[in-house]
Amino acid sequence: MSERSSRPGVGEDEADGADGAAGPVGPEPPEAGRGKYGRKRPRPGLTTAGVVAAGRRVIERDGIDVLTMRAVATELGTAPASLYRHVTDREALLIAVLEQIAEGMPVDVPGAGPQERLLRRLLGAHDYLAGHAWVVTVLVRGELVARNALAFNDACLADLMAAGLSPERALTAFRACWQLVLGELLSEHPVSPPREPSQRRTVIESADRERLPALGRVLAEVGFVGVGERCGDLEVALGALIAGLAGR
C-alpha cells in the first residue's frame, strides 16, 4: 500500500495547526498529551519550509532510502496527513530538498579565461557535492533535476562557447566533464565508506604481478590507492579533458 493511500484522514491530524514560522520543532513540554499517532505538542504551526527542512534532516542523518512521508512526520512529531497540505508526495519533497542543495552550486567564479573558470566551477561543484554524497545517487538515475541547478549548467555552457565551441560541441563537452565529476564522486566519496582492509584492497594487492606486469609496476612504484586518497587526480583529469575538448 502506498504512503498516500495509507495516510490518516485530515480529521485525525490533531497536531497540525495553522501555518506559522518555519524552523525546527522545539522540545516537548511536560504537559503534552498522547494522541493516536504518538505524543502531541503545541507548535507555532507547520510550514512547507519546515517540512522540507525535516525531510533534509532525515536524508542526511539516515539516508535517502529512509525518506518517507511517515518518517518526516515522525521527525516533526505530527501525523502524515498534515504533510500533504505542504508537499504532494515523496517525490515533490525530494525535489524540494534538491532545490535547496542546488542553491549552493557555484555559478560566478573567478578565472583568467573561460577554461579556467570552467575548471574552477566544476571543482567547486565537486567539493560541494562531496559533502552531500547522497545527491549523486539521485542525479545518476537521470529522473530528477533541480531548477536551481540550471544556472550552474548555463554558466558552464557559456564558458565552453566563449572558448570557441559550437552549442552542440559545448553540450558534448559539458556532459563529458560533468560525467567525470559524478563518476569521481561515486567512486571516491561513497555514502558508506568501505571498511578496511576492503575486499578491493585485498584482491589488488594480492594480484599476480608477473601475469599483470603493468599493474605490478604501478603497485611497486605508487602502491595501492584507496577510496578518496588521490583527490588531486580529478583536477588533472578535468584540466586535460577541458583543454582537449576546447582544442587547445
Short mmCIF file of C-alpha atoms in Angstrom, two decimals:
data_model
loop_
_atom_site.label_atom_id
_atom_site.label_comp_id
_atom_site.label_asym_id
_atom_site.label_seq_id
_atom_site.Cartn_x
_atom_site.Cartn_y
_atom_site.Cartn_z
CA MET A 1 0.00 0.00 0.00
CA SER A 2 1.34 3.42 -0.83
CA GLU A 3 2.02 6.08 1.76
CA ARG A 4 -0.65 8.29 0.24
CA SER A 5 -3.36 5.63 0.33
CA SER A 6 -2.44 4.60 3.88
CA ARG A 7 -2.24 8.06 5.39
CA PRO A 8 -4.79 9.00 8.07
CA GLY A 9 -7.69 11.32 7.33
CA VAL A 10 -7.25 15.02 7.84
CA GLY A 11 -9.61 14.91 10.75
CA GLU A 12 -7.19 12.66 12.60
CA ASP A 13 -4.37 15.18 12.40
CA GLU A 14 -4.57 16.65 15.86
CA ALA A 15 -1.03 18.02 15.91
CA ASP A 16 -1.17 20.32 12.89
CA GLY A 17 -2.07 23.93 13.25
CA ALA A 18 -2.18 26.97 11.02
CA ASP A 19 0.95 27.86 9.09
CA GLY A 20 3.47 29.76 11.16
CA ALA A 21 7.21 30.42 11.23
CA ALA A 22 9.43 27.78 9.74
CA GLY A 23 12.10 26.05 11.76
CA PRO A 24 12.79 23.01 13.88
CA VAL A 25 10.19 21.95 16.38
CA GLY A 26 11.15 22.81 19.96
CA PRO A 27 11.42 20.46 22.95
CA GLU A 28 8.26 18.69 24.05
CA PRO A 29 6.57 20.35 27.02
CA PRO A 30 5.82 18.12 30.02
CA GLU A 31 2.08 18.74 29.73
CA ALA A 32 1.81 17.43 26.15
CA GLY A 33 -0.72 14.63 25.77
CA ARG A 34 -0.56 11.49 23.74
CA GLY A 35 -2.71 11.10 20.63
CA LYS A 36 -3.44 8.30 18.20
CA TYR A 37 -0.19 8.86 16.25
CA GLY A 38 2.12 9.47 19.14
CA ARG A 39 2.78 12.31 21.53
CA LYS A 40 1.28 15.66 20.55
CA ARG A 41 2.67 19.01 21.44
CA PRO A 42 1.74 22.62 20.91
CA ARG A 43 3.53 24.21 17.97
CA PRO A 44 3.55 27.57 16.19
CA GLY A 45 2.38 25.72 13.07
CA LEU A 46 3.65 23.58 10.22
CA THR A 47 5.05 25.22 7.09
CA THR A 48 6.34 23.99 3.75
CA ALA A 49 9.83 25.18 4.67
CA GLY A 50 9.63 23.24 7.92
CA VAL A 51 8.56 20.06 6.14
CA VAL A 52 11.38 20.37 3.60
CA ALA A 53 13.92 21.01 6.36
CA ALA A 54 12.72 17.90 8.19
CA GLY A 55 12.99 15.85 5.01
CA ARG A 56 16.54 17.02 4.53
CA ARG A 57 17.42 16.10 8.12
CA VAL A 58 16.02 12.61 7.64
CA ILE A 59 18.02 12.10 4.42
CA GLU A 60 21.31 13.46 5.74
CA ARG A 61 21.04 11.57 9.01
CA ASP A 62 19.54 8.25 7.93
CA GLY A 63 19.97 8.06 4.14
CA ILE A 64 17.70 8.68 1.18
CA ASP A 65 16.15 5.21 1.31
CA VAL A 66 14.65 6.10 4.69
CA LEU A 67 12.86 9.16 3.29
CA THR A 68 9.11 8.55 3.54
CA MET A 69 6.25 10.83 4.42
CA ARG A 70 5.75 8.87 7.61
CA ALA A 71 9.43 9.24 8.58
CA VAL A 72 9.24 13.01 8.06
CA ALA A 73 6.01 13.17 10.05
CA THR A 74 7.74 11.33 12.89
CA GLU A 75 10.64 13.79 12.66
CA LEU A 76 8.17 16.66 13.10
CA GLY A 77 6.08 14.94 15.76
CA THR A 78 2.90 15.10 13.71
CA ALA A 79 0.66 12.85 11.62
CA PRO A 80 1.49 12.05 7.97
CA ALA A 81 -1.75 13.66 6.77
CA SER A 82 -0.55 17.11 7.80
CA LEU A 83 2.41 16.92 5.40
CA TYR A 84 0.20 16.62 2.33
CA ARG A 85 -1.02 20.15 2.89
CA HIS A 86 2.52 21.32 2.07
CA VAL A 87 4.00 18.71 -0.35
CA THR A 88 2.04 16.46 -2.66
CA ASP A 89 4.15 13.32 -2.22
CA ARG A 90 7.62 11.93 -1.51
CA GLU A 91 8.97 12.90 -4.92
CA ALA A 92 7.85 16.50 -4.52
CA LEU A 93 9.53 16.58 -1.11
CA LEU A 94 12.75 15.13 -2.55
CA ILE A 95 12.75 17.70 -5.36
CA ALA A 96 12.27 20.49 -2.82
CA VAL A 97 15.31 19.23 -0.88
CA LEU A 98 17.31 19.04 -4.12
CA GLU A 99 16.35 22.65 -4.86
CA GLN A 100 17.84 23.66 -1.51
CA ILE A 101 21.06 21.79 -2.24
CA ALA A 102 21.28 23.25 -5.75
CA GLU A 103 21.24 26.79 -4.36
CA GLY A 104 24.79 26.16 -3.13
CA MET A 105 26.22 25.19 -6.52
CA PRO A 106 28.94 27.60 -7.73
CA VAL A 107 27.96 29.84 -10.64
CA ASP A 108 30.06 33.02 -10.69
CA VAL A 109 33.71 32.05 -10.21
CA PRO A 110 36.95 33.96 -10.89
CA GLY A 111 39.30 32.97 -13.64
CA ALA A 112 41.65 34.39 -16.26
CA GLY A 113 39.62 32.87 -19.10
CA PRO A 114 36.66 30.59 -19.82
CA GLN A 115 38.63 27.35 -19.45
CA GLU A 116 39.98 28.34 -16.04
CA ARG A 117 36.53 29.47 -14.90
CA LEU A 118 35.01 26.19 -16.04
CA LEU A 119 37.65 24.15 -14.25
CA ARG A 120 37.19 26.09 -11.01
CA ARG A 121 33.40 25.84 -11.23
CA LEU A 122 33.44 22.09 -11.80
CA LEU A 123 35.93 21.51 -8.98
CA GLY A 124 33.85 23.73 -6.71
CA ALA A 125 30.73 21.73 -7.56
CA HIS A 126 32.62 18.51 -6.85
CA ASP A 127 33.80 19.70 -3.45
CA TYR A 128 30.33 20.95 -2.57
CA LEU A 129 28.54 17.74 -3.59
CA ALA A 130 31.14 15.63 -1.79
CA GLY A 131 29.50 16.93 1.37
CA HIS A 132 26.11 15.71 0.12
CA ALA A 133 27.09 12.37 -1.41
CA TRP A 134 23.51 11.09 -1.37
CA VAL A 135 22.60 13.66 -4.04
CA VAL A 136 24.83 11.91 -6.58
CA THR A 137 22.82 8.68 -6.27
CA VAL A 138 19.75 10.69 -7.27
CA LEU A 139 21.45 12.52 -10.14
CA VAL A 140 22.81 9.40 -11.81
CA ARG A 141 19.30 8.00 -12.16
CA GLY A 142 18.58 10.83 -14.58
CA GLU A 143 14.98 11.25 -13.47
CA LEU A 144 15.02 14.43 -11.38
CA VAL A 145 16.57 17.85 -11.80
CA ALA A 146 16.50 20.95 -9.64
CA ARG A 147 15.59 24.19 -11.40
CA ASN A 148 18.13 25.96 -9.21
CA ALA A 149 20.87 23.86 -10.82
CA LEU A 150 20.20 25.28 -14.29
CA ALA A 151 22.21 28.43 -13.55
CA PHE A 152 25.27 26.22 -13.00
CA ASN A 153 24.63 24.42 -16.29
CA ASP A 154 24.16 27.72 -18.11
CA ALA A 155 27.43 29.15 -16.77
CA CYS A 156 29.37 26.05 -17.82
CA LEU A 157 27.89 26.09 -21.32
CA ALA A 158 28.58 29.83 -21.62
CA ASP A 159 32.25 29.33 -20.78
CA LEU A 160 32.58 26.49 -23.25
CA MET A 161 31.05 28.58 -26.03
CA ALA A 162 33.26 31.51 -25.01
CA ALA A 163 36.20 29.14 -25.53
CA GLY A 164 35.14 28.77 -29.16
CA LEU A 165 32.91 25.68 -29.12
CA SER A 166 29.63 25.49 -31.01
CA PRO A 167 26.47 24.94 -28.94
CA GLU A 168 26.44 21.24 -29.87
CA ARG A 169 30.13 20.80 -29.10
CA ALA A 170 29.72 22.76 -25.86
CA LEU A 171 26.93 20.44 -24.75
CA THR A 172 29.05 17.38 -25.51
CA ALA A 173 31.99 18.87 -23.60
CA PHE A 174 29.85 19.83 -20.61
CA ARG A 175 28.29 16.38 -20.40
CA ALA A 176 31.72 14.73 -20.56
CA CYS A 177 33.09 16.97 -17.80
CA TRP A 178 30.03 16.51 -15.61
CA GLN A 179 30.09 12.74 -16.04
CA LEU A 180 33.73 12.73 -14.94
CA VAL A 181 32.80 14.70 -11.81
CA LEU A 182 29.88 12.39 -10.99
CA GLY A 183 31.99 9.31 -11.60
CA GLU A 184 34.71 10.52 -9.25
CA LEU A 185 32.11 11.31 -6.59
CA LEU A 186 30.55 7.85 -6.88
CA SER A 187 33.93 6.12 -6.83
CA GLU A 188 35.80 8.16 -4.23
CA HIS A 189 33.06 9.53 -1.96
CA PRO A 190 30.65 6.68 -1.21
CA VAL A 191 27.78 7.33 1.16
CA SER A 192 29.05 4.42 3.30
CA PRO A 193 32.88 4.17 3.07
CA PRO A 194 34.19 0.59 2.95
CA ARG A 195 35.76 -0.96 5.98
CA GLU A 196 39.49 -1.58 5.73
CA PRO A 197 41.09 -3.76 4.66
CA SER A 198 38.48 -3.81 1.92
CA GLN A 199 37.93 -6.71 -0.45
CA ARG A 200 39.14 -4.41 -3.23
CA ARG A 201 42.47 -3.78 -1.48
CA THR A 202 42.96 -7.48 -0.75
CA VAL A 203 42.32 -8.51 -4.37
CA ILE A 204 44.51 -5.83 -5.95
CA GLU A 205 47.44 -6.17 -3.57
CA SER A 206 47.45 -9.97 -4.00
CA ALA A 207 47.32 -9.80 -7.82
CA ASP A 208 49.84 -11.88 -9.77
CA ARG A 209 52.34 -9.21 -10.79
CA GLU A 210 54.04 -11.42 -13.35
CA ARG A 211 50.78 -12.07 -15.20
CA LEU A 212 49.71 -8.42 -14.81
CA PRO A 213 53.02 -6.56 -15.24
CA ALA A 214 51.61 -3.05 -15.76
CA LEU A 215 49.54 -3.31 -12.59
CA GLY A 216 52.52 -4.78 -10.80
CA ARG A 217 54.74 -1.86 -11.80
CA VAL A 218 52.17 0.68 -10.61
CA LEU A 219 51.77 -1.12 -7.30
CA ALA A 220 55.54 -1.23 -6.88
CA GLU A 221 56.04 2.48 -7.61
CA VAL A 222 52.79 4.01 -6.36
CA GLY A 223 51.20 1.44 -4.12
CA PHE A 224 47.52 0.71 -3.63
CA VAL A 225 45.31 3.79 -3.89
CA GLY A 226 42.29 3.59 -1.64
CA VAL A 227 38.99 5.43 -1.76
CA GLY A 228 39.47 9.19 -1.53
CA GLU A 229 43.28 9.03 -1.40
CA ARG A 230 44.05 10.79 -4.71
CA CYS A 231 41.81 13.87 -4.69
CA GLY A 232 44.20 15.79 -6.95
CA ASP A 233 43.63 13.33 -9.78
CA LEU A 234 40.30 14.93 -10.66
CA GLU A 235 41.80 18.36 -11.25
CA VAL A 236 44.46 16.90 -13.55
CA ALA A 237 41.90 14.84 -15.48
CA LEU A 238 39.40 17.68 -15.78
CA GLY A 239 42.06 20.12 -16.90
CA ALA A 240 43.23 17.76 -19.62
CA LEU A 241 39.68 16.99 -20.71
CA ILE A 242 38.70 20.64 -20.94
CA ALA A 243 41.85 21.53 -22.87
CA GLY A 244 41.37 18.63 -25.24
CA LEU A 245 37.70 19.33 -25.88
CA ALA A 246 38.41 23.02 -26.44
CA GLY A 247 41.05 22.04 -29.00
CA ARG A 248 43.97 23.59 -27.12
#
